[in-house]
Short mmCIF file of C-alpha atoms in Angstrom, two decimals:
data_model
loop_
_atom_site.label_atom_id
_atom_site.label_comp_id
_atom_site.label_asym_id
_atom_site.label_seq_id
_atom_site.Cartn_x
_atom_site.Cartn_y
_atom_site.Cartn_z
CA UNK A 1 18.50 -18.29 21.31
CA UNK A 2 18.08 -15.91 18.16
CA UNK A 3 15.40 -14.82 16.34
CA UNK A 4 13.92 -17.44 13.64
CA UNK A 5 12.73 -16.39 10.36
CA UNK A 6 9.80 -18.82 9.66
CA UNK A 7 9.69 -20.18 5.49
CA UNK A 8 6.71 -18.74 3.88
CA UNK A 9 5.13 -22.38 3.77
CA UNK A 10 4.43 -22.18 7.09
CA UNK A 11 1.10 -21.17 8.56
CA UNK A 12 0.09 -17.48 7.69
CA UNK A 13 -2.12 -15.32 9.57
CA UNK A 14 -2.60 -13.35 5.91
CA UNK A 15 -0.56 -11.55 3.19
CA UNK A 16 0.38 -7.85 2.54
CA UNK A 17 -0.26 -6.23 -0.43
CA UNK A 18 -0.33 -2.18 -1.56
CA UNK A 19 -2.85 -1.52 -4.02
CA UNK A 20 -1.06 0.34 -7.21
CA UNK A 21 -1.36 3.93 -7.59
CA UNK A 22 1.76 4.67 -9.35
CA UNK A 23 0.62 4.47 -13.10
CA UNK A 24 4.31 4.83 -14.42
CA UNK A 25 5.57 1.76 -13.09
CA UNK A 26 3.42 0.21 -15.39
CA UNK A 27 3.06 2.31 -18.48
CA UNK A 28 0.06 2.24 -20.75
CA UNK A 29 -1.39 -0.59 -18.34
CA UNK A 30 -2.26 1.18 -15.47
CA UNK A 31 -6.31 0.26 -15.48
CA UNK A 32 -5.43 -3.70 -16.30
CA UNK A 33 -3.05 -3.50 -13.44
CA UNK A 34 -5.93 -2.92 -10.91
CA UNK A 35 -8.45 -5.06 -12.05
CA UNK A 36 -5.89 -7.88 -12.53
CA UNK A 37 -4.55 -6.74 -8.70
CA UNK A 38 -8.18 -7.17 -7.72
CA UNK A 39 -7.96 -11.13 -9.00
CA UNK A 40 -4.81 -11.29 -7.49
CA UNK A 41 -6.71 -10.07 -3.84
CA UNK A 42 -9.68 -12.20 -4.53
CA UNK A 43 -7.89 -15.68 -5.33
CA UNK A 44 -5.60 -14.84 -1.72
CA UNK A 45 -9.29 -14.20 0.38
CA UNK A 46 -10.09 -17.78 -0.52
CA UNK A 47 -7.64 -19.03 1.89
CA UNK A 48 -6.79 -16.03 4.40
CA UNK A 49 -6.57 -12.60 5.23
CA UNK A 50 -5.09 -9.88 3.01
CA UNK A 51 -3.41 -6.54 4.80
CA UNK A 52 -4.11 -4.48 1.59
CA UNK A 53 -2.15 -0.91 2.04
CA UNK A 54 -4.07 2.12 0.84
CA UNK A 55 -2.55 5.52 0.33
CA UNK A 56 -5.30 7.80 1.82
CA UNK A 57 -8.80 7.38 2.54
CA UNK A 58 -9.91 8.74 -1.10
CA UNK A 59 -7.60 5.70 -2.31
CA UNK A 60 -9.33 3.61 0.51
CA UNK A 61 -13.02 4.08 -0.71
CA UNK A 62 -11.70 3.84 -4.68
CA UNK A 63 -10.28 0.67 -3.82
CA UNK A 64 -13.20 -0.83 -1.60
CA UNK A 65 -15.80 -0.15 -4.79
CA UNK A 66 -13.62 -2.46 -7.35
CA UNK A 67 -12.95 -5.31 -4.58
CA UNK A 68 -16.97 -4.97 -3.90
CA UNK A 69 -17.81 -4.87 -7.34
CA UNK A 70 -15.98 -8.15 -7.76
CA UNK A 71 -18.24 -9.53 -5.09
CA UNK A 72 -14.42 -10.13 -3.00
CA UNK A 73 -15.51 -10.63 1.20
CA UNK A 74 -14.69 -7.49 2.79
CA UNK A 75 -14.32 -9.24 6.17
CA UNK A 76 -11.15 -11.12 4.59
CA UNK A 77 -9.30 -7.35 3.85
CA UNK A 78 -7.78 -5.58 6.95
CA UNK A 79 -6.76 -2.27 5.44
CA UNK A 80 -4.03 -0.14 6.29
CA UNK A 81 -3.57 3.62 5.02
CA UNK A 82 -0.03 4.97 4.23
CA UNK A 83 0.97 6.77 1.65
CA UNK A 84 3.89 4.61 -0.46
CA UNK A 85 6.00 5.05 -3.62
CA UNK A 86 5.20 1.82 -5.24
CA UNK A 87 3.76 -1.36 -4.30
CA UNK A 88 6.09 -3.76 -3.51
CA UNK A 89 5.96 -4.96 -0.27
CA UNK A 90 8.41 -7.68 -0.99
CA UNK A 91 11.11 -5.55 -0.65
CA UNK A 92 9.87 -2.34 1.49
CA UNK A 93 7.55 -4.21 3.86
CA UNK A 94 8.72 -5.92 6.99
CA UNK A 95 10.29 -9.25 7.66
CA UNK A 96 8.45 -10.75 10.32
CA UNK A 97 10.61 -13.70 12.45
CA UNK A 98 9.74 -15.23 15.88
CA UNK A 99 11.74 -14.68 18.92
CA UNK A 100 13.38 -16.46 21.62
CA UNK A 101 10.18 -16.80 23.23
CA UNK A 102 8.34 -17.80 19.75
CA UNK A 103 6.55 -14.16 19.59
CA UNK A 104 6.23 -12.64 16.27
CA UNK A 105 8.40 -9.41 15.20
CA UNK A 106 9.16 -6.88 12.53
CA UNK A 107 12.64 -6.94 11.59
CA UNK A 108 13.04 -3.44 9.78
CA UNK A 109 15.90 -3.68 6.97
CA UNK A 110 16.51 -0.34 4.89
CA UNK A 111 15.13 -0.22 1.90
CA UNK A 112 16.96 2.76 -1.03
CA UNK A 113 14.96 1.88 -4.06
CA UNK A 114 17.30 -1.15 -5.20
CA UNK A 115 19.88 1.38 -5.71
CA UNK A 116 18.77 2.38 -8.68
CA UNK A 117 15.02 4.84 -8.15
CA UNK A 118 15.30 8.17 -6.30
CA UNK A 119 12.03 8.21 -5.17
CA UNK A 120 11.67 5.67 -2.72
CA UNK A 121 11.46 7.24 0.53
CA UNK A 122 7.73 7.26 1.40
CA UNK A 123 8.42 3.19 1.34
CA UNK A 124 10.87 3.43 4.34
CA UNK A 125 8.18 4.15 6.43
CA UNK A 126 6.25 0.98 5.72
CA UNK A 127 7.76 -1.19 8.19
CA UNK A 128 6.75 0.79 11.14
CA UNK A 129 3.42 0.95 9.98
CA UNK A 130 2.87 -2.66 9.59
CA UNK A 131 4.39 -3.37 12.88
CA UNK A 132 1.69 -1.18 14.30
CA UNK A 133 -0.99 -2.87 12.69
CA UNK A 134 -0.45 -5.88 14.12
CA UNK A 135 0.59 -4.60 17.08
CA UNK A 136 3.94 -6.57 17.00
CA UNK A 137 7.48 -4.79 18.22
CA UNK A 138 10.27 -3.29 15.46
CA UNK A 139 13.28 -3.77 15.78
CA UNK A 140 15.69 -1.57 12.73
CA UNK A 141 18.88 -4.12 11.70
CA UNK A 142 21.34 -1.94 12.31
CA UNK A 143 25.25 -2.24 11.84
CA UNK A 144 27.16 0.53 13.20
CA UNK A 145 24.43 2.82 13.77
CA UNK A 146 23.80 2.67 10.22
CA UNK A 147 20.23 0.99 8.13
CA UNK A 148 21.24 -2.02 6.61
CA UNK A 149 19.86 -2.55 3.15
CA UNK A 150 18.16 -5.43 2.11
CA UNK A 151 14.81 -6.49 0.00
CA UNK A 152 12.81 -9.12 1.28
CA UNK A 153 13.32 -10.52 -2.78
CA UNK A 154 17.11 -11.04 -2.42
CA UNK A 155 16.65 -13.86 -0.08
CA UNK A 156 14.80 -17.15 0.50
CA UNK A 157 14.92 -19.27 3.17
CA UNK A 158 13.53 -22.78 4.45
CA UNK A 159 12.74 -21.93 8.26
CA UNK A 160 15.95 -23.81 9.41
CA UNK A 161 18.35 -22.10 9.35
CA UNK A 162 19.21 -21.97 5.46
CA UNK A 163 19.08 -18.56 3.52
CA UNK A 164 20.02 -18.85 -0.55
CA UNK A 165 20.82 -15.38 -2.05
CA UNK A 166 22.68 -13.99 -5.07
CA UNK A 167 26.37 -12.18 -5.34
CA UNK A 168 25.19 -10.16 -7.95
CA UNK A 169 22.23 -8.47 -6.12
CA UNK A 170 24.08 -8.21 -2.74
CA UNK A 171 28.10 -8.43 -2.81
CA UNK A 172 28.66 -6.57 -6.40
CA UNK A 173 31.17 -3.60 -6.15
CA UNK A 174 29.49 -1.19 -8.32
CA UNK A 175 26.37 -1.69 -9.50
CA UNK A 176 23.40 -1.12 -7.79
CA UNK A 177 25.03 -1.42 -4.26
CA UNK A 178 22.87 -1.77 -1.34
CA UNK A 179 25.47 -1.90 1.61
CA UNK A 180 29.05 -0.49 0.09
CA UNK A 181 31.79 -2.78 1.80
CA UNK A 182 29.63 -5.84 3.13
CA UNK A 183 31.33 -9.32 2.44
CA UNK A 184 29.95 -12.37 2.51
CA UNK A 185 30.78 -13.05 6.19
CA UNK A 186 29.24 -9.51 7.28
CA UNK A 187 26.20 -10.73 5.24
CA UNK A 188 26.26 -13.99 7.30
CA UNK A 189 26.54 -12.22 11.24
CA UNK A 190 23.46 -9.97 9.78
CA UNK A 191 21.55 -12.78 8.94
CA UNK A 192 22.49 -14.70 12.17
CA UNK A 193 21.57 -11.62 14.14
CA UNK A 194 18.70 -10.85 12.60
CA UNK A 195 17.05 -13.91 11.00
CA UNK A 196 18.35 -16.80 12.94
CA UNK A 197 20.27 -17.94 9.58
CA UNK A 198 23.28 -20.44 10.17
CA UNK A 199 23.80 -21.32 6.66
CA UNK A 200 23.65 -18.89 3.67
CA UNK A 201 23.65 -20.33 0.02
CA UNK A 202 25.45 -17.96 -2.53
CA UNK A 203 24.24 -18.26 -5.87
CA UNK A 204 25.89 -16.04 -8.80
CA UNK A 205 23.52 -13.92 -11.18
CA UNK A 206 19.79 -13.10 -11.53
CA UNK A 207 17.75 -13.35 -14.56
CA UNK A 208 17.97 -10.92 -17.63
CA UNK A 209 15.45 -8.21 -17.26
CA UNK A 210 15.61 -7.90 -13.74
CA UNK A 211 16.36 -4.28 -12.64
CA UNK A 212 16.54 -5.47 -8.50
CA UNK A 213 20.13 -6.70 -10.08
CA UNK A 214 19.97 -10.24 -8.92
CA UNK A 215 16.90 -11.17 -7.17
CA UNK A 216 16.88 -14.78 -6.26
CA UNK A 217 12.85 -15.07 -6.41
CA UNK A 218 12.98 -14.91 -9.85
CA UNK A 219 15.23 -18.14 -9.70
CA UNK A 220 15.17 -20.23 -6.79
CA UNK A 221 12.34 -20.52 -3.66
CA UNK A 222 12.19 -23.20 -1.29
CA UNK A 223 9.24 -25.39 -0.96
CA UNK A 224 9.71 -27.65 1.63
CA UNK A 225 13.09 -27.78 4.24
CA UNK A 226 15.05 -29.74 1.92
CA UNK A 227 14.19 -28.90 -1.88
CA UNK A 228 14.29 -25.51 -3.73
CA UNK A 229 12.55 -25.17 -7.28
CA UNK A 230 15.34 -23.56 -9.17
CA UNK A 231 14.56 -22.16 -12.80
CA UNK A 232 16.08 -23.74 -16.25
CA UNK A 233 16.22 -22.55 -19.59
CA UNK A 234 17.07 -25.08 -22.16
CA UNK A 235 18.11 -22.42 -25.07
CA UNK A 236 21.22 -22.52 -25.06
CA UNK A 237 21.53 -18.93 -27.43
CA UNK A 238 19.52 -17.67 -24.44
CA UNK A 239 21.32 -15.41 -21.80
CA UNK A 240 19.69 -16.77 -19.27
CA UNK A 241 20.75 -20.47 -19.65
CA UNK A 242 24.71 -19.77 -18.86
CA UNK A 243 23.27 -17.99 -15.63
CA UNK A 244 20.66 -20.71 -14.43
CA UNK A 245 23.43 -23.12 -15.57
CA UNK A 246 25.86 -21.97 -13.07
CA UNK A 247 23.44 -21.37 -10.23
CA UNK A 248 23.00 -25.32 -10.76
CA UNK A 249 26.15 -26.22 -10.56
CA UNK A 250 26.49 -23.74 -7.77
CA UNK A 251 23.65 -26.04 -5.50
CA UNK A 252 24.95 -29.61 -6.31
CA UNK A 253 25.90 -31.84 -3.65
CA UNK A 254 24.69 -29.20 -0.92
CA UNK A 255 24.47 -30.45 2.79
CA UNK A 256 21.66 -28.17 4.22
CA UNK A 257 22.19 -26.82 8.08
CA UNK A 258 19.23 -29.44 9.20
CA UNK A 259 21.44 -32.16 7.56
CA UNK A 260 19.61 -33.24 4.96
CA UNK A 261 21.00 -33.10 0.98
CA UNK A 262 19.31 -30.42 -0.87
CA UNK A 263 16.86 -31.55 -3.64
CA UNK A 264 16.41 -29.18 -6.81
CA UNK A 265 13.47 -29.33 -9.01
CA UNK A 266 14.18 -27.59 -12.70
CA UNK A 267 11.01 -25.39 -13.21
CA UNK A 268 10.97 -24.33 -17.08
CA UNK A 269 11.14 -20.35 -17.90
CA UNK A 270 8.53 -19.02 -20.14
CA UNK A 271 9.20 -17.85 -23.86
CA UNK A 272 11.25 -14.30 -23.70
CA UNK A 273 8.60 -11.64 -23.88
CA UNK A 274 9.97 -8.08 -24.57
CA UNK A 275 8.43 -4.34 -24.07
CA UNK A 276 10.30 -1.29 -25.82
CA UNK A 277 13.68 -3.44 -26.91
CA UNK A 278 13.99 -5.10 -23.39
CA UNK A 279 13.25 -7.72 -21.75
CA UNK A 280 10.97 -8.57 -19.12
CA UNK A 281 11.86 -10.62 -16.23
CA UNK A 282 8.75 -13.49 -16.38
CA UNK A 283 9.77 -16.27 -14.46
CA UNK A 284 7.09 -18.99 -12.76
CA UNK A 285 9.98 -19.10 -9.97
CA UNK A 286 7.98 -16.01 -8.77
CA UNK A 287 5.02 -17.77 -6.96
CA UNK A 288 3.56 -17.15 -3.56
CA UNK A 289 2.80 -20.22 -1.20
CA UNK A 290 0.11 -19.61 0.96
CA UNK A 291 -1.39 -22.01 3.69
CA UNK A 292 -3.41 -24.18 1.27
CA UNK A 293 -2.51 -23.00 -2.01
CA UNK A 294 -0.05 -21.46 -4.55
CA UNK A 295 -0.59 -18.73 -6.76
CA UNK A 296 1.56 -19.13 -9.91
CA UNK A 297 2.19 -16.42 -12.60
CA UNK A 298 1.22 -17.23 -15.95
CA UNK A 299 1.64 -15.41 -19.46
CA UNK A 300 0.17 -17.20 -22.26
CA UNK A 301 3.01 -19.25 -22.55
CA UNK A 302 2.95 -23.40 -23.83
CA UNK A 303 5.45 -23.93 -20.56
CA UNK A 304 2.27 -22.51 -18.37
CA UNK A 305 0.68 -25.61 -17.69
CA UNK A 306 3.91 -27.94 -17.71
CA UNK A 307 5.20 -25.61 -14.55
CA UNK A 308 1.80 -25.72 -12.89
CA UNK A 309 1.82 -29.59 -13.14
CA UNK A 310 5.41 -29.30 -11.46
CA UNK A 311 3.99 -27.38 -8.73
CA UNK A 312 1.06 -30.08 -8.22
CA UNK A 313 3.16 -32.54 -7.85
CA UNK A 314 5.50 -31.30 -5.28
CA UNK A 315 2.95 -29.33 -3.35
CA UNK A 316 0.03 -32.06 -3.34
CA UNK A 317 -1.55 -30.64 -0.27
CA UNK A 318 -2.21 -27.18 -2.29
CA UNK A 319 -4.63 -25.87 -5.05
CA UNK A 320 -2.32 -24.72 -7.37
CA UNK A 321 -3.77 -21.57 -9.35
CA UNK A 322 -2.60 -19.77 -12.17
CA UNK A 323 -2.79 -16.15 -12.28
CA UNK A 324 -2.60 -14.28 -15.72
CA UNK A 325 0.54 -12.00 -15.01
CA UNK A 326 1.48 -10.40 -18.44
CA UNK A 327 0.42 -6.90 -17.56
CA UNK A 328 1.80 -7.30 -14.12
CA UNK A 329 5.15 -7.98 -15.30
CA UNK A 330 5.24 -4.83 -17.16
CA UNK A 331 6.01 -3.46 -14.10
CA UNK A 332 8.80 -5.76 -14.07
CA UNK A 333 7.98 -8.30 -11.07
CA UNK A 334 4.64 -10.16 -10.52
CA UNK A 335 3.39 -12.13 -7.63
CA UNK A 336 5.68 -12.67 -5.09
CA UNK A 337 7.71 -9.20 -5.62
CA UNK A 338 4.69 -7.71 -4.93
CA UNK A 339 3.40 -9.38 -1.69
CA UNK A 340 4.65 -10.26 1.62
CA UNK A 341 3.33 -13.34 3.85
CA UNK A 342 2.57 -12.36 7.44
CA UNK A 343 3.11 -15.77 9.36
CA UNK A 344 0.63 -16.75 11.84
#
């Protein structure tokens, strides 16, 4: 029996985060960015444990005074110091799966800056770290000797067997290539291997804005076995309603690996919001589930509380919280790129 990569609405011991220290990833908003990371932190200690990385012990105490100073329970913060590039653990942290004997373990996948950022190297080093923190074993998915490259936002997956990612982010020939050569059946043996994956759903492109190339967070996340909440712009002058358009078509009439039909749920995009002629890549798509609640970007937008509604009524079990994200996605990603659920 392989390895089994559990979906992230299934118990968590916590989340991981990396407080931001890079100011240029989010330019001009750099002090909003930590106070609005320190709501972000707060709203997860309501319902579990954050692993918050810290970058040095300097970084450590800077960061303890703002969580104390919002009056956030120190008990619910396990901190871990290691110096990192950036702070999204999405893509550079581990991917934790159980194995044949249901034990937790770090699966360590490459990680090269999306193809696209030099300086990305200090964020290789993040799985092993983790790992030891929890004192759970690594193990580096390797093909030929060689790293194979892969952010934790280019796939989601229901925790049977079923993995939905995008040909643009992972099988395009030239831009922004992660593993030059990979097909979609290499893809599928690496997942197998790795994750425990016996089904992998291709969808085509991303959303506009995104510079991962392709990630499918920003368009469709699973939240139950059998039904994904998939994006949908009604513009039809808008570039990303051709795209969401397809990715529908691409999901209809889908037998899932468990055998049951796959159900999609249109979620609305927000309004286009644009910094310095381009655009941003909002999307509501990018919530985090975590055991008895979701945390939901939000940005100002009339379609704010019409997606949080849609979330309340297929996640009934949850408190379903909105989390101001428009100087967060400055930075180009917001909730979910930036955290990473540790299952239980």
């Amino acid at each position: 029996m392989s390895n089994r990569i559990p979906a992230e609405f299934e118990p968590q011991e916590g989340i991981l985060l990396a407080f931001p220290h890079e100011g240029a990833d989010w330019p001009g908003k750099f002090n909003a960015i930590q106070w609005a990371f320190v709501d972000f932190i707060r709203k997860i200690t309501f319902f579990e444990k954050v692993f918050l990385v810290v970058r040095d012990k300097k970084h450590k105490r800077k960061v303890t005074d703002k969580l104390s100073r919002a009056r956030i329970n120190l008990d619910q913060i396990q901190f871990i110091v290691k110096d990192t590039n950036r702070s999204w653990m999405r893509d550079s942290g581990p991917i934790i799966v159980y194995d044949h004997a249901q034990k937790r373990k770090a699966i360590k996948f490459g990680f090269n800056g999306w193809a696209k950022y030099d300086n990305f190297k200090k964020d290789r080093k993040i799985p092993d770290v983790v790992a030891g923190e929890l004192e759970i074993p690594l193990e580096a998915a390797k093909e030929n000797d060689h790293i194979i490259i892969l952010e934790g936002g280019a796939i989601d997956y229901n925790g049977q067997g079923t993995l939905v990612t995008t040909e643009e982010c992972l099988l395009h020939p030239t831009v922004q290539v992660r593993n030059p050569g990979f097909t979609r059946e290499k893809y599928a043996s690496v997942f197998q291997k790795y994750l425990g994956i016996n089904q992998v759903i291709w969808l085509g492109e991303g959303i506009e804005g995104d510079d991962t190339h392709g990630h499918v967070d920003d368009i469709c996340r699973f939240i139950n076995p059998h039904t994904v909440v998939l994006a949908e712009e009604k513009d039809s002058h808008d570039y990303n309603h051709r795209v969401l358009e397809a990715n529908r078509e691409k999901l209809e009439n889908i037998q899932l690996s468990n055998g049951k039909k796959l159900e999609v749920v249109r979620m609305p995009m927000p309004h286009r919001i644009d910094f310095e002629n381009m655009r941003l890549p909002a999307s509501y798509v990018n919530f985090l589930i975590l055991n008895d609640a979701v945390l939901m970007p939000t940005f100002n937008d009339p379609h704010d509380y019409l997606a949080l509604g849609i979330l309340k009524e297929l996640l009934p079990g949850h408190q379903v919280i909105g989390i101001h994200a428009l100087d967060l996605i400055w930075g180009l990603g917001t909730l979910h790129c930036l955290s990473h659920e540790v299952p239980l």
